[in-house]
CSV table of C-alpha atoms in Angstrom, one decimal:
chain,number,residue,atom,x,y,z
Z,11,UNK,CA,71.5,-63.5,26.5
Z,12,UNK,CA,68.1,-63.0,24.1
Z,13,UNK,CA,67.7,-65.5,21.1
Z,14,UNK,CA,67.0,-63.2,18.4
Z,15,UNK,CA,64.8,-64.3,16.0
Z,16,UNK,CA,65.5,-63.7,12.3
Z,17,UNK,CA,62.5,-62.5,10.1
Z,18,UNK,CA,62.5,-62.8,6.1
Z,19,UNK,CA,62.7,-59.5,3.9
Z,20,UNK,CA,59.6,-57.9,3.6
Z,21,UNK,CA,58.4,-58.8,-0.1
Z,22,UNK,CA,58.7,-55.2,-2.0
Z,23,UNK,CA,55.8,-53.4,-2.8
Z,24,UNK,CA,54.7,-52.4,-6.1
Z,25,UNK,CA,55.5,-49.0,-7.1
Z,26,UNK,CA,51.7,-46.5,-8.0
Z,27,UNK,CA,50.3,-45.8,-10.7
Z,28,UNK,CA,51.8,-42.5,-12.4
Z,29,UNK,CA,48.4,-40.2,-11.1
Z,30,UNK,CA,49.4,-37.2,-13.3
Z,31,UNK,CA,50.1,-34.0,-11.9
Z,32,UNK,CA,47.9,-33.1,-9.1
Z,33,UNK,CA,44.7,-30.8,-9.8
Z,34,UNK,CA,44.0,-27.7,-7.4
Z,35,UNK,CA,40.9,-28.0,-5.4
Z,36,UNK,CA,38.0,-25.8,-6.9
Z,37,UNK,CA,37.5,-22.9,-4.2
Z,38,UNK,CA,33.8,-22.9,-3.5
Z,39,UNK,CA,31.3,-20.7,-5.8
Z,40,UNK,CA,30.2,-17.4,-3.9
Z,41,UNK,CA,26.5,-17.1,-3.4
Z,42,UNK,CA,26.9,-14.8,-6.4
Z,43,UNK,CA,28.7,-17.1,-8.5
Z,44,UNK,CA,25.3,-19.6,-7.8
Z,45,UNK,CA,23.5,-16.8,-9.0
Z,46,UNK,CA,24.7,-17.0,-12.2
Z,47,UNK,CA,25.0,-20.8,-12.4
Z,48,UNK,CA,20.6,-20.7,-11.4
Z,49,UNK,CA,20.1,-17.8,-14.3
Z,50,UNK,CA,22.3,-20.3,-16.8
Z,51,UNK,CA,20.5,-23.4,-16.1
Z,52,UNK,CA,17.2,-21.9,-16.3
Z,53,UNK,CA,17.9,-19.9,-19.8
Z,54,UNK,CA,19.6,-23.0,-21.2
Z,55,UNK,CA,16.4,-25.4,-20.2
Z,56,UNK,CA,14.0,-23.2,-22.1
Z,57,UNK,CA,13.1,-24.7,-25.1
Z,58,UNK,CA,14.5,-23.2,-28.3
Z,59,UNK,CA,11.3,-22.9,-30.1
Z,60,UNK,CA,9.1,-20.9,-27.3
Z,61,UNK,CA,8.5,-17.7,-28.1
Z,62,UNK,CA,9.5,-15.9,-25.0
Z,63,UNK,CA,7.8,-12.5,-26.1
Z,64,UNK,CA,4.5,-14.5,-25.3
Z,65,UNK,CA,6.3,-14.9,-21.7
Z,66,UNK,CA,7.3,-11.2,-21.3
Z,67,UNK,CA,3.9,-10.0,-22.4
Z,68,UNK,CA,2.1,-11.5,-19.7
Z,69,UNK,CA,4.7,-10.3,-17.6
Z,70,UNK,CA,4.1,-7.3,-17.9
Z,71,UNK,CA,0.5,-8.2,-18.0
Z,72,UNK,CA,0.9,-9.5,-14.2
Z,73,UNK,CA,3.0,-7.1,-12.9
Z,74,UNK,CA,0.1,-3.8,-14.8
Z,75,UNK,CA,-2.4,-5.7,-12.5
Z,76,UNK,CA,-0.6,-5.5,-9.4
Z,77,UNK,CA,0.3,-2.3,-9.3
Z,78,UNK,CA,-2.7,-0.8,-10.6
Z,79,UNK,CA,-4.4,-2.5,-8.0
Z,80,UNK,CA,-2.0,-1.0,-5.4
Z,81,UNK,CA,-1.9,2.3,-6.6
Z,82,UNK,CA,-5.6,2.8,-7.2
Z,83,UNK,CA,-7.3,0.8,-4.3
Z,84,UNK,CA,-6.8,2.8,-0.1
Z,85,UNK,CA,-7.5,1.9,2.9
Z,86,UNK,CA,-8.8,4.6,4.9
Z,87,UNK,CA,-8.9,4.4,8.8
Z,88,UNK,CA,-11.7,6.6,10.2
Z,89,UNK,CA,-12.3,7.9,13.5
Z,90,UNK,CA,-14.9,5.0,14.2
Z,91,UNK,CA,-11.6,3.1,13.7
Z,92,UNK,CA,-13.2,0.9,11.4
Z,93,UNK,CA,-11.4,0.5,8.0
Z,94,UNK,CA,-13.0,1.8,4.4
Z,95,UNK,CA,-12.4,1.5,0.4
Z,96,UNK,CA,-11.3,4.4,-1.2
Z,97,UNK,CA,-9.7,5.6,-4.3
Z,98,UNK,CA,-7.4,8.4,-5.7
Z,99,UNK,CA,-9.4,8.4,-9.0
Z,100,UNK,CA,-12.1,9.6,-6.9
Z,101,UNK,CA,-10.8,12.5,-5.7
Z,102,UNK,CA,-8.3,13.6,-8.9
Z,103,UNK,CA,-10.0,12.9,-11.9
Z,104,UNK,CA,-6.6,13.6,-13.8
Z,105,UNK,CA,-5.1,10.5,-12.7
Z,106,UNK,CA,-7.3,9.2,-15.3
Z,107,UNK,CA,-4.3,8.5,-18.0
Z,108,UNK,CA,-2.7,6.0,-15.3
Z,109,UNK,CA,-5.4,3.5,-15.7
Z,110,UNK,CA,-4.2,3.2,-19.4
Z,111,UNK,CA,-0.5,1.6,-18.2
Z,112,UNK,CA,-2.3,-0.1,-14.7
Z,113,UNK,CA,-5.2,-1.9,-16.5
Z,114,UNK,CA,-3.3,-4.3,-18.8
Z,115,UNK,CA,-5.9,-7.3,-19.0
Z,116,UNK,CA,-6.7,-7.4,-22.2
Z,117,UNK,CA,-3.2,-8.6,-23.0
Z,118,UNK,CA,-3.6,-11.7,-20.3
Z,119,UNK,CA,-6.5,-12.6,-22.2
Z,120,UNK,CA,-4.3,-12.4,-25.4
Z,121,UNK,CA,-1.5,-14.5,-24.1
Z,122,UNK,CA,-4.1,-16.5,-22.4
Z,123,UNK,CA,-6.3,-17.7,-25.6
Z,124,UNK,CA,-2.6,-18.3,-27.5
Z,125,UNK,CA,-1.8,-20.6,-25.1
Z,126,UNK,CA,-4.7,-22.5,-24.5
Z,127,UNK,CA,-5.3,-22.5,-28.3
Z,128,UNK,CA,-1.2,-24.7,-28.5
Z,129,UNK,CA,-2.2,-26.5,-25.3
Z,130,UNK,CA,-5.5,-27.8,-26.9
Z,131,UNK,CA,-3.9,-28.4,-30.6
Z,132,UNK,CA,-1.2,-30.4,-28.4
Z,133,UNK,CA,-3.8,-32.4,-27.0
Z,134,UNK,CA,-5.6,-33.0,-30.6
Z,135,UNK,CA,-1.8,-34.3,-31.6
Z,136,UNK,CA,-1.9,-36.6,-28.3
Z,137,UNK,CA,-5.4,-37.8,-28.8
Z,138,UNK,CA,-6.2,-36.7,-25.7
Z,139,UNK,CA,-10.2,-36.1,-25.5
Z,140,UNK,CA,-11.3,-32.6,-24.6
Z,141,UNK,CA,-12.6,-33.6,-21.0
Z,142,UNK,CA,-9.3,-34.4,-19.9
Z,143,UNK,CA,-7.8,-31.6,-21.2
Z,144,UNK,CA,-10.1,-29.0,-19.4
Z,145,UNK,CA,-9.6,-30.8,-16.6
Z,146,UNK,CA,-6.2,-30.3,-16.5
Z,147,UNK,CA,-6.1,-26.9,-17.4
Z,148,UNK,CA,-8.7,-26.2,-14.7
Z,149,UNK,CA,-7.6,-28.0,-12.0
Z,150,UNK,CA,-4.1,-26.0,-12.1
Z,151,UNK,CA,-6.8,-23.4,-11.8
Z,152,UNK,CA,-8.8,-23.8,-9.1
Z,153,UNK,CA,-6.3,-25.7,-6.4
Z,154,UNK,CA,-4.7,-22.6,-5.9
Z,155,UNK,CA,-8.4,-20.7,-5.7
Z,156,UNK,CA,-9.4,-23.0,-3.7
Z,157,UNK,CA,-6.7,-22.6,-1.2
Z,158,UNK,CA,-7.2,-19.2,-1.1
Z,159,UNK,CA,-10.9,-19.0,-0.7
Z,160,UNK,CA,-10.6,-21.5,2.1
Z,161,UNK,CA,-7.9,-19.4,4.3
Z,162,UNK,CA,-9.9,-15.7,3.8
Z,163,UNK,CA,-12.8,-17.8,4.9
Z,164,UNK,CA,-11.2,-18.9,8.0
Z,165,UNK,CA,-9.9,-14.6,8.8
Z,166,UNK,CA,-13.5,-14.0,7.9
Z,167,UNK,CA,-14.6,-16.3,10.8
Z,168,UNK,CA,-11.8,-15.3,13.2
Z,169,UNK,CA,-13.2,-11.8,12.3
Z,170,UNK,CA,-16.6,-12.3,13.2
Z,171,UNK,CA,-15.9,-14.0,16.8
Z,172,UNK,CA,-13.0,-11.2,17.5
Z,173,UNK,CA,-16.3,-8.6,17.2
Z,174,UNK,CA,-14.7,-6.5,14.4
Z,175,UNK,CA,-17.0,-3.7,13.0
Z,176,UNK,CA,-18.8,-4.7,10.0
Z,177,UNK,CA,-17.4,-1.8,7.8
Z,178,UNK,CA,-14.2,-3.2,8.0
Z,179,UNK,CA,-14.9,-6.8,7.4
Z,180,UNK,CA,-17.0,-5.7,4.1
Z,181,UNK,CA,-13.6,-3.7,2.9
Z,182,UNK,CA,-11.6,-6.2,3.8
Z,183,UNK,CA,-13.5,-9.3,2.5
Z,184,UNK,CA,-14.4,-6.9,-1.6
Z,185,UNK,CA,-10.6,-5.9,-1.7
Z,186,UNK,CA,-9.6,-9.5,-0.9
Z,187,UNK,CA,-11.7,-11.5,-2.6
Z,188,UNK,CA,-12.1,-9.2,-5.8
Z,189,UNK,CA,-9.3,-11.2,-7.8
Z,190,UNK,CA,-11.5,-13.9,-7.9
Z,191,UNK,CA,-13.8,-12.1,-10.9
Z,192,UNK,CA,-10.9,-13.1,-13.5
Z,193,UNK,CA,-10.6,-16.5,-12.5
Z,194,UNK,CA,-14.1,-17.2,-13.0
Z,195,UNK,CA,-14.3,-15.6,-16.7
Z,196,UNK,CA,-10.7,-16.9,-17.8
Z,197,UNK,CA,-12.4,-20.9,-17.1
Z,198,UNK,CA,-15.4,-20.0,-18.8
Z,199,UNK,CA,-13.1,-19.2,-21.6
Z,200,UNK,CA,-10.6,-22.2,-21.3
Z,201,UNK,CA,-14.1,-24.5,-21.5
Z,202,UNK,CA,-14.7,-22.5,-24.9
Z,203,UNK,CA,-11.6,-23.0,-26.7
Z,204,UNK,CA,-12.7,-25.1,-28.9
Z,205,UNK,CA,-14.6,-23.2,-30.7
Z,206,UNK,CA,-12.1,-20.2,-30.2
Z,207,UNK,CA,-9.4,-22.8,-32.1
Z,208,UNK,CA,-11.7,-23.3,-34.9
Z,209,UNK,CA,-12.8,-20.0,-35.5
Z,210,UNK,CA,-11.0,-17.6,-33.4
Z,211,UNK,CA,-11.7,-14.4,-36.2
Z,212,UNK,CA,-15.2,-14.6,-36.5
Z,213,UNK,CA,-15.5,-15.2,-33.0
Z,214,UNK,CA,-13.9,-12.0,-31.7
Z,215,UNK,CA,-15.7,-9.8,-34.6
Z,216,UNK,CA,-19.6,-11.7,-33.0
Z,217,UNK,CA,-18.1,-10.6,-29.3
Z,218,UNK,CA,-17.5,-7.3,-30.5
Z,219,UNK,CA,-20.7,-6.6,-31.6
Z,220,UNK,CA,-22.2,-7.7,-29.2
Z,221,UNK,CA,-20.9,-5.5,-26.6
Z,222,UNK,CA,-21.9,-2.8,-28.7
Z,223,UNK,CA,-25.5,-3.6,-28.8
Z,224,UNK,CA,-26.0,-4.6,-25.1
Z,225,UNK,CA,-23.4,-1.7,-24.4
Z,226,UNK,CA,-26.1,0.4,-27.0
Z,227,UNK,CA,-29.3,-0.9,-25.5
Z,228,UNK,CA,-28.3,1.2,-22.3
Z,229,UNK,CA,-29.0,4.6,-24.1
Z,230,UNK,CA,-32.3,2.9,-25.7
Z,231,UNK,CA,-33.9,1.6,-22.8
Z,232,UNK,CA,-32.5,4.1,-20.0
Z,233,UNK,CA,-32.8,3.2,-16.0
Z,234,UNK,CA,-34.4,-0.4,-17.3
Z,235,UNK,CA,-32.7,-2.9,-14.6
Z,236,UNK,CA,-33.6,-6.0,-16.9
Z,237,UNK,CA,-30.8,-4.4,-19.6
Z,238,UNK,CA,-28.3,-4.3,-16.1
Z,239,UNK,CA,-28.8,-7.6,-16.5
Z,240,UNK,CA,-28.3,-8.4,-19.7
Z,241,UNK,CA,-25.3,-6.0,-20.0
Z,242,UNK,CA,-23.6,-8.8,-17.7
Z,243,UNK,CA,-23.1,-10.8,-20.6
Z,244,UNK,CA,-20.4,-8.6,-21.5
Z,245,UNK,CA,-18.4,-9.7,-19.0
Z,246,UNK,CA,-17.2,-13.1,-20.8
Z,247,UNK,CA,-18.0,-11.4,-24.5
Z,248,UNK,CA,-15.4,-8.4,-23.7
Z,249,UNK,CA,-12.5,-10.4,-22.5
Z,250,UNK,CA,-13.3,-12.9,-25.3
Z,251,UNK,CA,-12.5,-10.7,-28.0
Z,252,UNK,CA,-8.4,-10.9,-26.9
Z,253,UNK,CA,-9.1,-14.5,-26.0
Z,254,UNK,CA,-9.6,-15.0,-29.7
Z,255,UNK,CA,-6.9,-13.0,-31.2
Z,256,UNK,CA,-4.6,-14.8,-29.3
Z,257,UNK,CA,-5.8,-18.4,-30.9
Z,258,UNK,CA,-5.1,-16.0,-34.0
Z,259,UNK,CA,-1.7,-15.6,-32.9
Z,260,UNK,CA,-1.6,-19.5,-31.9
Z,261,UNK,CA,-2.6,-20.6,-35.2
Z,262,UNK,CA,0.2,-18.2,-37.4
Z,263,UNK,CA,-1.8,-15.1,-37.9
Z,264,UNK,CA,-0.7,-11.9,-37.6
Z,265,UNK,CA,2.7,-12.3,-39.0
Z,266,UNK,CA,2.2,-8.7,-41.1
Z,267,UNK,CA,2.6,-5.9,-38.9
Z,268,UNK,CA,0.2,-3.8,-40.7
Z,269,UNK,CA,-2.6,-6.2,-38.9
Z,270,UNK,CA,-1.3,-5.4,-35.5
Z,271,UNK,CA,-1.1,-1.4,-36.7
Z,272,UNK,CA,-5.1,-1.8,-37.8
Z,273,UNK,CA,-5.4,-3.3,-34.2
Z,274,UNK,CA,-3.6,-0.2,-32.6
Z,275,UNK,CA,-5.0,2.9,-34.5
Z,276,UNK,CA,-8.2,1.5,-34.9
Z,277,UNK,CA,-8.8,0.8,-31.7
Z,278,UNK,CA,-7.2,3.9,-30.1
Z,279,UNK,CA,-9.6,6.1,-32.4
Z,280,UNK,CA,-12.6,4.4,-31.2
Z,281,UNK,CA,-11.5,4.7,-28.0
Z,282,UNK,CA,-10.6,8.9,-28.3
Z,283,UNK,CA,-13.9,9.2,-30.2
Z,284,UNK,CA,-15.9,7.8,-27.4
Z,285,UNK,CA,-14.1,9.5,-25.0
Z,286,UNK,CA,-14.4,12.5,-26.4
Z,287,UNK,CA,-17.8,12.7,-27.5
Z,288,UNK,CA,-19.3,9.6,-26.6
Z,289,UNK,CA,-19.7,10.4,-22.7
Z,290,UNK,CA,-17.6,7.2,-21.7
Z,291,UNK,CA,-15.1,8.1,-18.6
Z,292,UNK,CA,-11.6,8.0,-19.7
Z,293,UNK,CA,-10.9,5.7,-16.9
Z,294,UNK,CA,-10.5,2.1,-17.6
Z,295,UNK,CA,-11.0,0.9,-14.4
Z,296,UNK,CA,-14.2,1.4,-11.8
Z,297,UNK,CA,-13.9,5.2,-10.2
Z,298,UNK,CA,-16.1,5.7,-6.9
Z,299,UNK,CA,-19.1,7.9,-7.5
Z,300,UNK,CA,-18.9,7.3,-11.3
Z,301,UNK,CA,-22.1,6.7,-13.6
Z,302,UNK,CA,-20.8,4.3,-15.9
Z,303,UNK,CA,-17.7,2.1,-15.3
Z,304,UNK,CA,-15.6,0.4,-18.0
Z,305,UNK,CA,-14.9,-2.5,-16.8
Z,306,UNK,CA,-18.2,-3.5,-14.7
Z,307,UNK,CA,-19.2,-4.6,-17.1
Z,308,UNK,CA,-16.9,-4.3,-20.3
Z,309,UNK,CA,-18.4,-1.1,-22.6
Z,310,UNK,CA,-17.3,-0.8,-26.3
Z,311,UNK,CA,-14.8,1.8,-24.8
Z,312,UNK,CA,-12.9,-1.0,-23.1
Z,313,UNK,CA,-13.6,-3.6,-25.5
Z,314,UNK,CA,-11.8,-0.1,-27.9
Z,315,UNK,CA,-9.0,0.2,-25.4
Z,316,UNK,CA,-8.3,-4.1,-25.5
Z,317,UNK,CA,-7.7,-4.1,-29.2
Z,318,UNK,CA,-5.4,-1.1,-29.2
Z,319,UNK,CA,-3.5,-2.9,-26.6
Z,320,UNK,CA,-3.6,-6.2,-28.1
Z,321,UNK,CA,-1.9,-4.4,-31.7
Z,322,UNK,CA,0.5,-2.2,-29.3
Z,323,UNK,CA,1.7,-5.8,-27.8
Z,324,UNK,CA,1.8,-7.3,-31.3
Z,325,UNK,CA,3.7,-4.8,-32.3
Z,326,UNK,CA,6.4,-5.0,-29.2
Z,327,UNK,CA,7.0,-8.9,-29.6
Z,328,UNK,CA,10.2,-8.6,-31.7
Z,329,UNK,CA,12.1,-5.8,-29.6
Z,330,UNK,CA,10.9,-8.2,-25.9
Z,331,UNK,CA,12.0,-11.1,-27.3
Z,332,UNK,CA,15.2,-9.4,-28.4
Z,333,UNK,CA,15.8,-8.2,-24.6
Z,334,UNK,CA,15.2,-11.3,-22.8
Z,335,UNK,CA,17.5,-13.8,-25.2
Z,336,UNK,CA,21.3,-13.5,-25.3
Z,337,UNK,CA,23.1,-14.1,-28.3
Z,338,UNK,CA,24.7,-17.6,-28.7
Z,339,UNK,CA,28.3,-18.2,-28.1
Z,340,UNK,CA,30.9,-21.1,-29.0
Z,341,UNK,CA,32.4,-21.4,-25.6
Z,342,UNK,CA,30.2,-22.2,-22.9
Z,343,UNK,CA,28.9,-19.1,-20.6
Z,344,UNK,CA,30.0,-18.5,-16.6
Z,345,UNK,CA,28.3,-15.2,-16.4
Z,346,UNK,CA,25.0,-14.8,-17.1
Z,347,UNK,CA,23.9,-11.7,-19.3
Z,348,UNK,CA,21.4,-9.1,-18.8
Z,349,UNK,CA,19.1,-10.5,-21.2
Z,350,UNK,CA,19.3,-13.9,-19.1
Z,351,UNK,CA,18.7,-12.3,-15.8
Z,352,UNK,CA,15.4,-10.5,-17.1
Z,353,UNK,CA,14.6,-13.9,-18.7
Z,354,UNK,CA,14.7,-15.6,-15.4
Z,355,UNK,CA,12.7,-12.5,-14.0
Z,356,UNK,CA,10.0,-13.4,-16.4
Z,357,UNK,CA,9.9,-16.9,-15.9
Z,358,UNK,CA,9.8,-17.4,-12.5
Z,359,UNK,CA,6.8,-14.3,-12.8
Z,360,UNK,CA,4.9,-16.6,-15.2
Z,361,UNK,CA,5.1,-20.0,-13.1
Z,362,UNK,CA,3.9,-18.2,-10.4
Z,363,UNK,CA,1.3,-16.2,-12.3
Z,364,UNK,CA,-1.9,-17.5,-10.4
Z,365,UNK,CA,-0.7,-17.1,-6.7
Z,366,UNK,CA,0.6,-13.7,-7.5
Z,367,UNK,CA,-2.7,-12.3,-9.0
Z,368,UNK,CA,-4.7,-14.4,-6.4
Z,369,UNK,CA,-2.7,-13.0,-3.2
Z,370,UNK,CA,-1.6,-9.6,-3.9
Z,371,UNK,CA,-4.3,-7.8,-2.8
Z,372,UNK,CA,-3.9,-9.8,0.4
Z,373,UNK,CA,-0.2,-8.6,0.7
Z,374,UNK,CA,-1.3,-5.1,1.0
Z,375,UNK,CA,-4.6,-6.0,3.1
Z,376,UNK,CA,-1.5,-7.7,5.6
Z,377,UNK,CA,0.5,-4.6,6.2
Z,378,UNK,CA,-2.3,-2.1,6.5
Z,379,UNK,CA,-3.8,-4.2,8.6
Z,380,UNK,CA,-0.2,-5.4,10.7
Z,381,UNK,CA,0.7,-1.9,10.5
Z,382,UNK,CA,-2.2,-0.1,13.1
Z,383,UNK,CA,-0.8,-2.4,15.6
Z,384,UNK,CA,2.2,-0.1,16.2
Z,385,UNK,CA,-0.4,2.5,17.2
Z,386,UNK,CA,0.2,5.3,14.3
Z,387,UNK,CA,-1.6,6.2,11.5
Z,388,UNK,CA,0.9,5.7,8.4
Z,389,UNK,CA,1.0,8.2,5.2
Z,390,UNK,CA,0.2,5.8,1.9
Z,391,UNK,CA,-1.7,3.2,3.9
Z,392,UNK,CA,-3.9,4.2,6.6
Z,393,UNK,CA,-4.2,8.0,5.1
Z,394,UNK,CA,-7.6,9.2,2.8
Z,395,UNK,CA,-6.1,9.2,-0.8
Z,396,UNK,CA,-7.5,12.9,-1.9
Z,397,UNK,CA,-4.2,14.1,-0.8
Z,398,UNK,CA,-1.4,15.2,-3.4
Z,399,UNK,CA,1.3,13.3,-1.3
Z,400,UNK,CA,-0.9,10.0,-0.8
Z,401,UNK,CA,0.1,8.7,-4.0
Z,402,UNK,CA,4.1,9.4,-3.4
Z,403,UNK,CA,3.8,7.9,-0.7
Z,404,UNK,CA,1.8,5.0,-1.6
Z,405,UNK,CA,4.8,4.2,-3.6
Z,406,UNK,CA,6.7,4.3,-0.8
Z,407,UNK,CA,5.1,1.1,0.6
Z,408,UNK,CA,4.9,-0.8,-2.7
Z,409,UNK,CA,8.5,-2.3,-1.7
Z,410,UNK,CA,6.9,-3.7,1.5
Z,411,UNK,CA,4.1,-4.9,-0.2
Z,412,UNK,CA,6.8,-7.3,-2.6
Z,413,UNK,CA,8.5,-8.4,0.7
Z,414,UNK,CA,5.0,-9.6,2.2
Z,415,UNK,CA,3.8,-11.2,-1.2
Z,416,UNK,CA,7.0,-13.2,-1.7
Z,417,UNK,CA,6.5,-14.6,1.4
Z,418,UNK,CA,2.9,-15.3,1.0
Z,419,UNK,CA,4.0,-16.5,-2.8
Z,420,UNK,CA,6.1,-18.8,-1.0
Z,421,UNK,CA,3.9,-20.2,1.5
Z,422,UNK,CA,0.9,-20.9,-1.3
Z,423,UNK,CA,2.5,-21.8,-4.3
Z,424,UNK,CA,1.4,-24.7,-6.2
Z,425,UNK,CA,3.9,-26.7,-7.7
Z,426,UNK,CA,1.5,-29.2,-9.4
Z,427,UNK,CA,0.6,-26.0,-11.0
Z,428,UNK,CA,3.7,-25.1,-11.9
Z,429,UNK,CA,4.7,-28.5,-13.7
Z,430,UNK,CA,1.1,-28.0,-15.5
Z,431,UNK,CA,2.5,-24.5,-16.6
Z,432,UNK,CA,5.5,-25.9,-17.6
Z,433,UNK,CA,3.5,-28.5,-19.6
Z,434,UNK,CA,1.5,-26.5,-21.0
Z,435,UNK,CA,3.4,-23.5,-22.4
């Protein structure tokens, strides 16, 4: 028979801890519900003292360009099958009043000379000297530039050794690289702000008259190509007229709304006056076949047309910034608002500012020129633009044209940009 061997008690164990009554597991957030957790973190890190009309503004600004751009600039295919420019203003002169929503530059250069105005007074605060400063400023310029220039060179090359006809490299290569104009006045003015901070007023009223007389010496000193040349000047003097009402802004001005109504009916009256019986087109942007343009260089019609915009979006900051804030609350939010959405609309338009006005020419350039490889010639896109229907159905493609330059946003954005932005705002 088996021994069995005897073992000593087991030493009780200690009873647990009371733990409480057991919490449900949180079910997982629907792609929706992250949505609105994104839209709620972004509103809350804005800073309570920005003034997000400034933000909407150039929104709007941004998003004016774009369109205008894809609404007013074709793409014809012709039966050498070689590509060309062409224009709807061209062809229906009545589309004139369009160019008055599309061409909203004046009011980049407003929002622009504001906030280089704060960014340099910042700098002043920091002691940090003016080289560095401008060097900042630019370089969150030109990297992007720089990155683009360098990849339409490289299609230009693969161009050239593919044997495509010259016509459509020129079209390709003007509508592409056009953008490139406002990058190159907007640093000129950055490197003058400065002065702009110190006397932004007198400035803009020196820029003003001086369009006038090189716009005035034209009429003087007809078919003279030295005053061609010295019209040019107007190029940086027009756009610095805005540039200097926004260090206005930036420095506490305008705060009466009889300044920005000045701004508005003075400006529109010029503007009708010259239109009227001053010969200047009522186009404000460059029409094919057309005597005198605008905005190549800057006349005292668009320098008119700038300050009546700049009062007009003086005049709207109270009811934007009303739309894009959402009233505060004691209990914290899990839906975002309307208000918060369109805020986060605005902001991500603004950090990506540069890359959008830099590559959305080359986001329509990509599907016209994607599109003749299926072999049919598309309404909108390949089509001459005279046509009634051309323009409905340009619109038509303008929702392909956002899928193409979200993608090519996303594949050139600059996010040291983008923290300088953030920085600098």
């Amino acid at each position: 028979m088996t021994d069995l061997e005897l073992r000593p008690p087991a030493p009780a164990r200690k009873p647990l801890p009371p733990t409480g009554p057991l919490r449900p597991l949180s079910p997982r957030r629907t792609p929706w519900q992250r949505v609105h957790a994104a839209v709620l973190r972004l509103d809350a890190a804005t800073p309570a003292g920005r003034d997000r009309a400034a933000d909407v503004l150039r929104a709007l600004a941004i998003t004016g360009v774009v369109l205008g751009h894809w609404l007013v600039s074709g793409v014809v295919l012709q039966a050498g099958g070689h590509l060309v420019g062409d224009s709807p203003l061209g062809h229906r002169p009545g589309l004139a009043p369009v160019t008055w929503l599309l061409q909203p530059l004046a009011v980049f250069f407003l929002v622009g000379g504001r906030v280089s105005a704060r960014s340099y007074e910042a700098a002043l605060a920091r002691e940090t000297g003016y080289r560095t400063w401008l060097r900042q400023r630019l370089r969150s310029l030109l990297r992007p530039a720089t990155a683009f220039a360098l990849t339409w060179g490289l299609v230009w090359l693969g161009l050239v050794l593919a044997g495509t006809a010259h016509e459509t490299i020129h079209t390709l290569m003007w509508l592409a690289y056009s953008p490139l104009w406002f990058l190159g006045v907007y640093a000129l003015l950055l490197a003058a702000t400065p002065l702009v901070h110190g006397a932004g007023a007198r400035l803009a009223v020196a820029a003003c008259l001086l369009v006038a007389v090189l716009d005035g010496s034209r009429l003087v000193f007809p078919d003279s190509g030295w005053v061609d040349t010295l019209r040019l000047l107007n190029i940086p003097a027009g756009w610095l007229v805005p540039f200097c009402l926004g260090a206005v802004w930036a420095a506490g001005g305008f705060t009466r709304r009889r300044s920005a109504v000045a701004l508005l009916l003075g400006g529109g009256g010029v503007l009708a006056a010259l239109i009227l019986w001053g010969g200047y087109p009522a186009s404000m942007v460059g029409v094919p076949g057309s005597t005198l343009s605008n905005l190549n260089p800057p006349t005292v019609a668009a320098v008119a047309f700038g300050l009546a915009q700049t009062g007009a979006a003086l005049l709207l900051r109270a009811p934007l910034r009303s739309a894009v804030t959402a009233p505060a609350t004691a209990a914290p939010r899990t839906r975002a608002t309307p208000a918060q959405f369109l805020w986060a609309a605005v902001a991500l338009l603004n950090l990506s500012a540069i890359t959008v006005f830099l590559w959305h020419q080359t986001a329509m350039l990509t599907t016209t020129v994607i599109s003749l490889g299926l072999g049919h010639t598309f309404p909108g896109l390949h089509t001459s633009p005279e046509s009634a229907g051309w323009l409905a159905a340009r619109c038509g493609w303008i929702p392909v044209f956002v899928v193409v330059l979200v993608v090519l946003g996303t594949a050139f954005r600059d996010r040291d940009a983008i923290r300088a932005h953030r920085s600098n705002n």
